[in-house]
Tab-separated table of C-alpha atoms in Angstrom:
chain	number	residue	atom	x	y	z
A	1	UNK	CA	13.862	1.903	-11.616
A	2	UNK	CA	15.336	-1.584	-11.282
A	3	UNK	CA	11.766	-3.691	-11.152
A	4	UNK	CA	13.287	-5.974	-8.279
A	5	UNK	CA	13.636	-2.274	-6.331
A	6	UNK	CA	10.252	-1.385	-7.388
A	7	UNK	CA	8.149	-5.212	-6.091
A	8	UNK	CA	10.173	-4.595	-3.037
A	9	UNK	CA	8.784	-1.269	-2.439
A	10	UNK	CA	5.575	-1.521	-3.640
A	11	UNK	CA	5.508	-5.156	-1.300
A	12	UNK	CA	6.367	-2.860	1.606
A	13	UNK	CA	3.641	-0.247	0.734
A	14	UNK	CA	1.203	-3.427	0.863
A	15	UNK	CA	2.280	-5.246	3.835
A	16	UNK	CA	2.221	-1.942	6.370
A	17	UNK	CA	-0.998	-0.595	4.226
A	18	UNK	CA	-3.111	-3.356	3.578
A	19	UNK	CA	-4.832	-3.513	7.085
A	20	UNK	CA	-4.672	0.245	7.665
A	21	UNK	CA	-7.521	2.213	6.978
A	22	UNK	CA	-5.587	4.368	4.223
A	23	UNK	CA	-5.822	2.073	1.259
A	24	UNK	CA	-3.075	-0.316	-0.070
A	25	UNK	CA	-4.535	-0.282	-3.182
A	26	UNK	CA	-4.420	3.817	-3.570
A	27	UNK	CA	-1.112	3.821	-2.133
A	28	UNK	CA	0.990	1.299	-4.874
A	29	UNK	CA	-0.819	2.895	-7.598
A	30	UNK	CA	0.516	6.129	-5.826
A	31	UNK	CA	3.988	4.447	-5.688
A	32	UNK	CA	3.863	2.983	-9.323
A	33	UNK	CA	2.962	6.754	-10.762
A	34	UNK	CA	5.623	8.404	-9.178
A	35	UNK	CA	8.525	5.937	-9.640
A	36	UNK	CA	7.445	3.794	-12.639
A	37	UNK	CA	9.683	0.794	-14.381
A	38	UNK	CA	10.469	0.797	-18.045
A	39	UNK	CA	11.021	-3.344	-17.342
A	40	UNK	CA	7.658	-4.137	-16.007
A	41	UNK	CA	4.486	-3.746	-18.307
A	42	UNK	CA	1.207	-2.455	-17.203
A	43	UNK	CA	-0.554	-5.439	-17.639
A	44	UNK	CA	1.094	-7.312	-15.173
A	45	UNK	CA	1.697	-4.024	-12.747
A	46	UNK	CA	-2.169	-4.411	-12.743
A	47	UNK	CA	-2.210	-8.315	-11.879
A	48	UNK	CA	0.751	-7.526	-9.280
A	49	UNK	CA	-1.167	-4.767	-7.673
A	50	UNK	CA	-3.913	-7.435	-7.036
A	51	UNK	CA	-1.799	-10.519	-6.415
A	52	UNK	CA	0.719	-9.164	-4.055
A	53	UNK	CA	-2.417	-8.723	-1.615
A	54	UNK	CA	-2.512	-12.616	-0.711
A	55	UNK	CA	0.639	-12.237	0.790
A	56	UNK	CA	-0.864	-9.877	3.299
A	57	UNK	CA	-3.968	-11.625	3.918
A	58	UNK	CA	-2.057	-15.076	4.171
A	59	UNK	CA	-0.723	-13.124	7.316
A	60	UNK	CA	-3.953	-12.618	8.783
A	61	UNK	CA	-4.386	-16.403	8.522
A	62	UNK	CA	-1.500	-17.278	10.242
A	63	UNK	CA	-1.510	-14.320	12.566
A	64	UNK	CA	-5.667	-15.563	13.841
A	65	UNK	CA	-5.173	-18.997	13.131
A	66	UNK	CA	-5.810	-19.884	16.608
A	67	UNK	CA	-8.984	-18.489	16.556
A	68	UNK	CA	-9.823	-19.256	12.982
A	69	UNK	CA	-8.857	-23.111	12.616
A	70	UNK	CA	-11.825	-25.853	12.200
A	71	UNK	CA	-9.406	-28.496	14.151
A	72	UNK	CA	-10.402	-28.283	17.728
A	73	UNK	CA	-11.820	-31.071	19.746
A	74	UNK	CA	-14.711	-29.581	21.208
A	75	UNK	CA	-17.802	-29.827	19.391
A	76	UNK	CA	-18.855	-26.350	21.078
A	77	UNK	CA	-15.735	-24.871	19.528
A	78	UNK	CA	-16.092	-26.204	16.192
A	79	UNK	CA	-20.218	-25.052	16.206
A	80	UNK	CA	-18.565	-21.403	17.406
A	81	UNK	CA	-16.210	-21.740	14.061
A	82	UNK	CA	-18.659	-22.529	11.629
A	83	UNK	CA	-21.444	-20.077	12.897
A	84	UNK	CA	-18.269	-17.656	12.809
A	85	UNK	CA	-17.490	-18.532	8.791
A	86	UNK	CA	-20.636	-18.421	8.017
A	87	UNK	CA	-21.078	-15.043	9.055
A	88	UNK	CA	-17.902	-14.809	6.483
A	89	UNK	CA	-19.361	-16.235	3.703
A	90	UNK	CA	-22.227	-14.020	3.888
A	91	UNK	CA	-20.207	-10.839	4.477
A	92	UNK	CA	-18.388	-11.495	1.250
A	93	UNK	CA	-21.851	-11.941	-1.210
A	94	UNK	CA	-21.922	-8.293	-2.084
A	95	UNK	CA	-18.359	-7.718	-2.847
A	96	UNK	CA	-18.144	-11.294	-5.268
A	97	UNK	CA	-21.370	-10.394	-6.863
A	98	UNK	CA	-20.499	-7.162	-7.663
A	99	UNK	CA	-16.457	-8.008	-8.263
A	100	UNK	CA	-18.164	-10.568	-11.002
A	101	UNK	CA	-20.030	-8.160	-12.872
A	102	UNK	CA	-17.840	-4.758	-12.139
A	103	UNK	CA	-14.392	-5.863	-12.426
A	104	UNK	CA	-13.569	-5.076	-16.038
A	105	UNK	CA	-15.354	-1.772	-15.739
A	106	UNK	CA	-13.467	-1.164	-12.483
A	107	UNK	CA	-10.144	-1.995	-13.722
A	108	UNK	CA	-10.919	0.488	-17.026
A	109	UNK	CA	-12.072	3.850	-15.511
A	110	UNK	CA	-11.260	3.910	-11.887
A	111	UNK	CA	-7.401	1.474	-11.691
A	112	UNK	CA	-4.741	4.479	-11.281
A	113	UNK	CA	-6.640	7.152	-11.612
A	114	UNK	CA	-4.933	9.617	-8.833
A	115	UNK	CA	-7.374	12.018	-9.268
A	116	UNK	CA	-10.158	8.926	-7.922
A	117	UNK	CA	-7.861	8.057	-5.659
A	118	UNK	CA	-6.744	11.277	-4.060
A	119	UNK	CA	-10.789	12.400	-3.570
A	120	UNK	CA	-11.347	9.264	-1.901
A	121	UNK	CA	-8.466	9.504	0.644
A	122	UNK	CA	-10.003	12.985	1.745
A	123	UNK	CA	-13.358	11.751	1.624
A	124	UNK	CA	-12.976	8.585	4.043
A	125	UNK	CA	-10.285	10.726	6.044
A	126	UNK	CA	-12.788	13.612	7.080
A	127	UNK	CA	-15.346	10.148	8.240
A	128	UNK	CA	-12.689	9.007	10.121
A	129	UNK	CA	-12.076	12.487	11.604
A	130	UNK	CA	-15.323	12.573	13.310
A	131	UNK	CA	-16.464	8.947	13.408
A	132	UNK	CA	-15.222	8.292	16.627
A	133	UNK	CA	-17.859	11.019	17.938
A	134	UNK	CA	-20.700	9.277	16.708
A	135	UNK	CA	-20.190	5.615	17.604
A	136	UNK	CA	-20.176	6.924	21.456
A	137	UNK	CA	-23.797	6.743	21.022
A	138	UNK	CA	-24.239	3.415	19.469
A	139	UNK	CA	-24.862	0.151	21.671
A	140	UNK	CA	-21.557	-1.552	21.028
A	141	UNK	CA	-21.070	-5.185	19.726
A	142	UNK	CA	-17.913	-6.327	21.823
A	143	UNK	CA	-17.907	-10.041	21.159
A	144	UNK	CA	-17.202	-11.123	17.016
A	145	UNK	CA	-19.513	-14.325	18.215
A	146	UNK	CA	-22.448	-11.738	18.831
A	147	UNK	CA	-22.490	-10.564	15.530
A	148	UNK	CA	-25.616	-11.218	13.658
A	149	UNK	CA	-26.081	-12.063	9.803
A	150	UNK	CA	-27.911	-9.066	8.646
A	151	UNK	CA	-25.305	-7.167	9.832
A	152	UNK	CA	-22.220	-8.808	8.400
A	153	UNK	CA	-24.041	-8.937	4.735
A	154	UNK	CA	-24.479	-5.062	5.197
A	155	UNK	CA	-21.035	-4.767	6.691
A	156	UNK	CA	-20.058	-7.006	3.415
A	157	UNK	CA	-22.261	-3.936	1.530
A	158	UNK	CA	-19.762	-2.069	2.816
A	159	UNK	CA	-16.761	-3.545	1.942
A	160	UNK	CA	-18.183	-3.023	-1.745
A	161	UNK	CA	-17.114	0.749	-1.330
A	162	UNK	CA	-13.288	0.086	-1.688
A	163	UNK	CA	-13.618	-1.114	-5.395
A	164	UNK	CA	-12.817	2.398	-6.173
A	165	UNK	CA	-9.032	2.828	-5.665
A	166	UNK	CA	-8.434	5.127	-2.360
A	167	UNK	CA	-11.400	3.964	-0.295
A	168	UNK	CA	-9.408	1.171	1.888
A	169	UNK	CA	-11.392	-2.455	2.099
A	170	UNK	CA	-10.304	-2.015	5.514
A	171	UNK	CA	-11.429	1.517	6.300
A	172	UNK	CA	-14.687	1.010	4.396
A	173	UNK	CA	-15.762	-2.472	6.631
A	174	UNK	CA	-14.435	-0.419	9.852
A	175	UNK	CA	-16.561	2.695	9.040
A	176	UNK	CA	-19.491	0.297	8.531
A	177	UNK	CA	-18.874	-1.828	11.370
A	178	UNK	CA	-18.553	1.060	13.909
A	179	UNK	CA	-21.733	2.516	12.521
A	180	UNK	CA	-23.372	-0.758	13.266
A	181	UNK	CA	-22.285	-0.807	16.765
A	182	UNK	CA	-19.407	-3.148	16.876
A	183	UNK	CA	-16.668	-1.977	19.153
A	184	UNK	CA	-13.039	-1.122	17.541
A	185	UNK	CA	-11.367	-4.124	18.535
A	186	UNK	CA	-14.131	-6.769	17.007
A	187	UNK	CA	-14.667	-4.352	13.751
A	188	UNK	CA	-11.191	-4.488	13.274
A	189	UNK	CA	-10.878	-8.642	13.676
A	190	UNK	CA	-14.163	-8.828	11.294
A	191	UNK	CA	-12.557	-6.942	8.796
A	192	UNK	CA	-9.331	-9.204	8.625
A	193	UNK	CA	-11.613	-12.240	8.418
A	194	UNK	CA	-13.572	-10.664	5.122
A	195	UNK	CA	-10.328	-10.245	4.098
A	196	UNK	CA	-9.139	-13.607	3.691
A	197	UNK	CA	-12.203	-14.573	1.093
A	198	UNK	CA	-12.333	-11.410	-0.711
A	199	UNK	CA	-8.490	-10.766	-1.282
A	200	UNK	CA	-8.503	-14.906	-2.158
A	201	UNK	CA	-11.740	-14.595	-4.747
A	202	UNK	CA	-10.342	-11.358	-5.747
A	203	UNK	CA	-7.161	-13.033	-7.158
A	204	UNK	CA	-8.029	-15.784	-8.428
A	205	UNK	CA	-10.385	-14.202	-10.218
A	206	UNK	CA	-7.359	-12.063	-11.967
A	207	UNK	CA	-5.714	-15.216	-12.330
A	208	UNK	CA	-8.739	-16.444	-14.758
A	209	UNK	CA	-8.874	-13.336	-16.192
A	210	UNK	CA	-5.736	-12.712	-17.905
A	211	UNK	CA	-4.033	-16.521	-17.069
A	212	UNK	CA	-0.957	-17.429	-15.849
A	213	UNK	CA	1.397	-16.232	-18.919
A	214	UNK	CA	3.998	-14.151	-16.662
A	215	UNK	CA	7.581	-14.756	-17.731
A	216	UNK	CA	10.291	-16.146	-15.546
A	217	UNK	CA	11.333	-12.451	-14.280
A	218	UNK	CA	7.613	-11.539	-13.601
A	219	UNK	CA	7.333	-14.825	-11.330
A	220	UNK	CA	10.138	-13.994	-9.342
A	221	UNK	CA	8.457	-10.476	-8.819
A	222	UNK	CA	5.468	-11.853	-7.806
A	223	UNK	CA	7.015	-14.367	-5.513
A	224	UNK	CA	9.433	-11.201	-4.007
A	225	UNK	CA	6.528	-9.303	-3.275
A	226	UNK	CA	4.580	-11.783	-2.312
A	227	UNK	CA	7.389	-12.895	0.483
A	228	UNK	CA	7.583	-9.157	1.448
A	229	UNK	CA	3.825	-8.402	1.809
A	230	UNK	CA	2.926	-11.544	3.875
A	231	UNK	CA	6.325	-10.471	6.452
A	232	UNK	CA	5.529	-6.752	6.663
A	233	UNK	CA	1.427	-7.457	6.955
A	234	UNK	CA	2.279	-9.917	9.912
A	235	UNK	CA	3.670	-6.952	12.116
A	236	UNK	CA	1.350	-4.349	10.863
A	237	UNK	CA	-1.512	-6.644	12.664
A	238	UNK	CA	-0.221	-7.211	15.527
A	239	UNK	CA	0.790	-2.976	15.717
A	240	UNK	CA	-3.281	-2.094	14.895
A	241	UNK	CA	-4.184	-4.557	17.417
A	242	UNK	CA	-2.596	-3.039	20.193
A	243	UNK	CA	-2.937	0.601	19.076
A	244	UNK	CA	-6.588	0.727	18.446
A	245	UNK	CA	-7.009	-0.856	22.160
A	246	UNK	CA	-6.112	2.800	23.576
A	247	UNK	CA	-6.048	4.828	20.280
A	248	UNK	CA	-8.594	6.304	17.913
A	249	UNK	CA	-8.934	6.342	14.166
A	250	UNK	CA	-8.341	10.377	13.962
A	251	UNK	CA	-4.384	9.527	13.186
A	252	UNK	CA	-5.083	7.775	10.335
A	253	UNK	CA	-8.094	10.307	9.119
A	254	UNK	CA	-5.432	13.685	8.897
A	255	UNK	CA	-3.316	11.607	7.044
A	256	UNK	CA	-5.529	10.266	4.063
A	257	UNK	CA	-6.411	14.116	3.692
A	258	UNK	CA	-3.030	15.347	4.142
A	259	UNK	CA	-1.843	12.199	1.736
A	260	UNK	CA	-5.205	13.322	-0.791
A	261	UNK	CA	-4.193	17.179	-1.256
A	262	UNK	CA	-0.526	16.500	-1.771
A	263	UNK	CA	-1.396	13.945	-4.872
A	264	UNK	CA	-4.383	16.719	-5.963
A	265	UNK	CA	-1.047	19.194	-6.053
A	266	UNK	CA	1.536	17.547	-7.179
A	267	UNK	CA	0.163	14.049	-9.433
A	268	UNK	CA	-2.592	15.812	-10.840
């Protein structure tokens, strides 16, 4: 396949499934297996699947910046902000520490294997199934300012789960959020915000990694995707938003197992 076809399809993938609890992740290396390029190499298919991500969570920046942004006037405001990145900075210990020492292990025995990726989409989509059930009886969280610091660090605990392919970062902070007693809306919204560090961190640490070398052709991919993800992302969030308001997560749990057995028939 033409690789200029391929980024724009696999920035598509990212942008509607970044912030859907069905894995972006699981779903390019899906893609990438099933309609592979001769022109790009799998070294920097494996930075790309990890860079193109910024352009989705640059759209959560812009899409919250209203209520993210430390340049307000009010001093009450600003104390609000910082309590609220704080709670950030602490959700995202678990998943640098462990990103630090994991990643290279990660990368070698879990980064597109379908097989991983397929049981994990049926595993998180039969939680999602009945999940709703359970947080009825939980004493809900509805305000993102209420939320204390134990339980973002074990929301951030969490978040860990998605560093095997299929689990959704997304999906995985929801599940744990809901659990916790936040309420749909303000799990969602906290799970954005870990985003933004953790997608950030996660690429530069890439970056680092394995440097900068790309040729010209692989830094107009990058860039392409990059464009694609951030424009696709933008709409996704506003979509979830609205759709969780009245909505539950069931939708999105009978896919992930429909989406699981079909790669356990036919990619395996």
């Amino acid at each position: 396949m033409n690789p200029y076809l391929l980024v724009v399809i696999l920035g598509i993938v990212e942008g509607i499934t970044e912030f859907l609890p069905v894995s972006s992740t699981g779903h390019m290396i899906l893609v990438e297996n099933f309609i592979n390029s001769p022109y790009v190499t799998k070294g920097f298919m494996d930075n790309f699947l990890i860079i193109v991500q910024l352009g989705a969570i640059l759209s959560v920046v812009l899409y919250f910046w209203k209520d993210i942004h430390p340049f307000v006037k009010s001093k009450e405001i600003f104390v609000e902000r910082l309590n609220l990145w704080s709670k950030i900075i602490v959700g995202v210990l678990p998943a640098a520490i462990l990103g630090l020492l994991f990643d290279d292990y990660i990368t070698e025995f879990f980064l597109g294997n379908t097989k991983i990726v397929a049981t994990t989409l049926i595993i998180y989509g039969i939680i999602f199934c009945f999940i709703e059930d359970k947080i009825k009886r939980v004493k809900v969280i509805d305000n993102i300012k209420n939320i204390p610091y134990s339980l973002a660090i074990i929301i951030g605990f969490f978040q860990c789960l998605a560093m095997i392919p299929g689990t959704s970062r997304s999906g995985a902070t929801i599940i744990g959020s809901l659990l916790l007693g936040l309420s749909k809306g303000v799990a969602a919204e906290f799970s954005f915000f870990l985003a933004i560090p953790t997608m950030i961190g996660a690429t530069l640490l890439k970056l680092i990694k394995n440097g900068v070398n790309f040729t010209p052709l692989e830094w107009q991919l990058l860039g392409i995707g990059f464009f694609i993800s951030f424009i696709v992302a933008f709409g996704i969030i506003k979509w979830f938003m609205g759709y969780i308001k009245t909505r539950t997560f069931k939708l999105f749990g009978i896919y992930r197992i429909v989406l699981g057995i079909l790669v356990l028939l036919f990619l395996n």
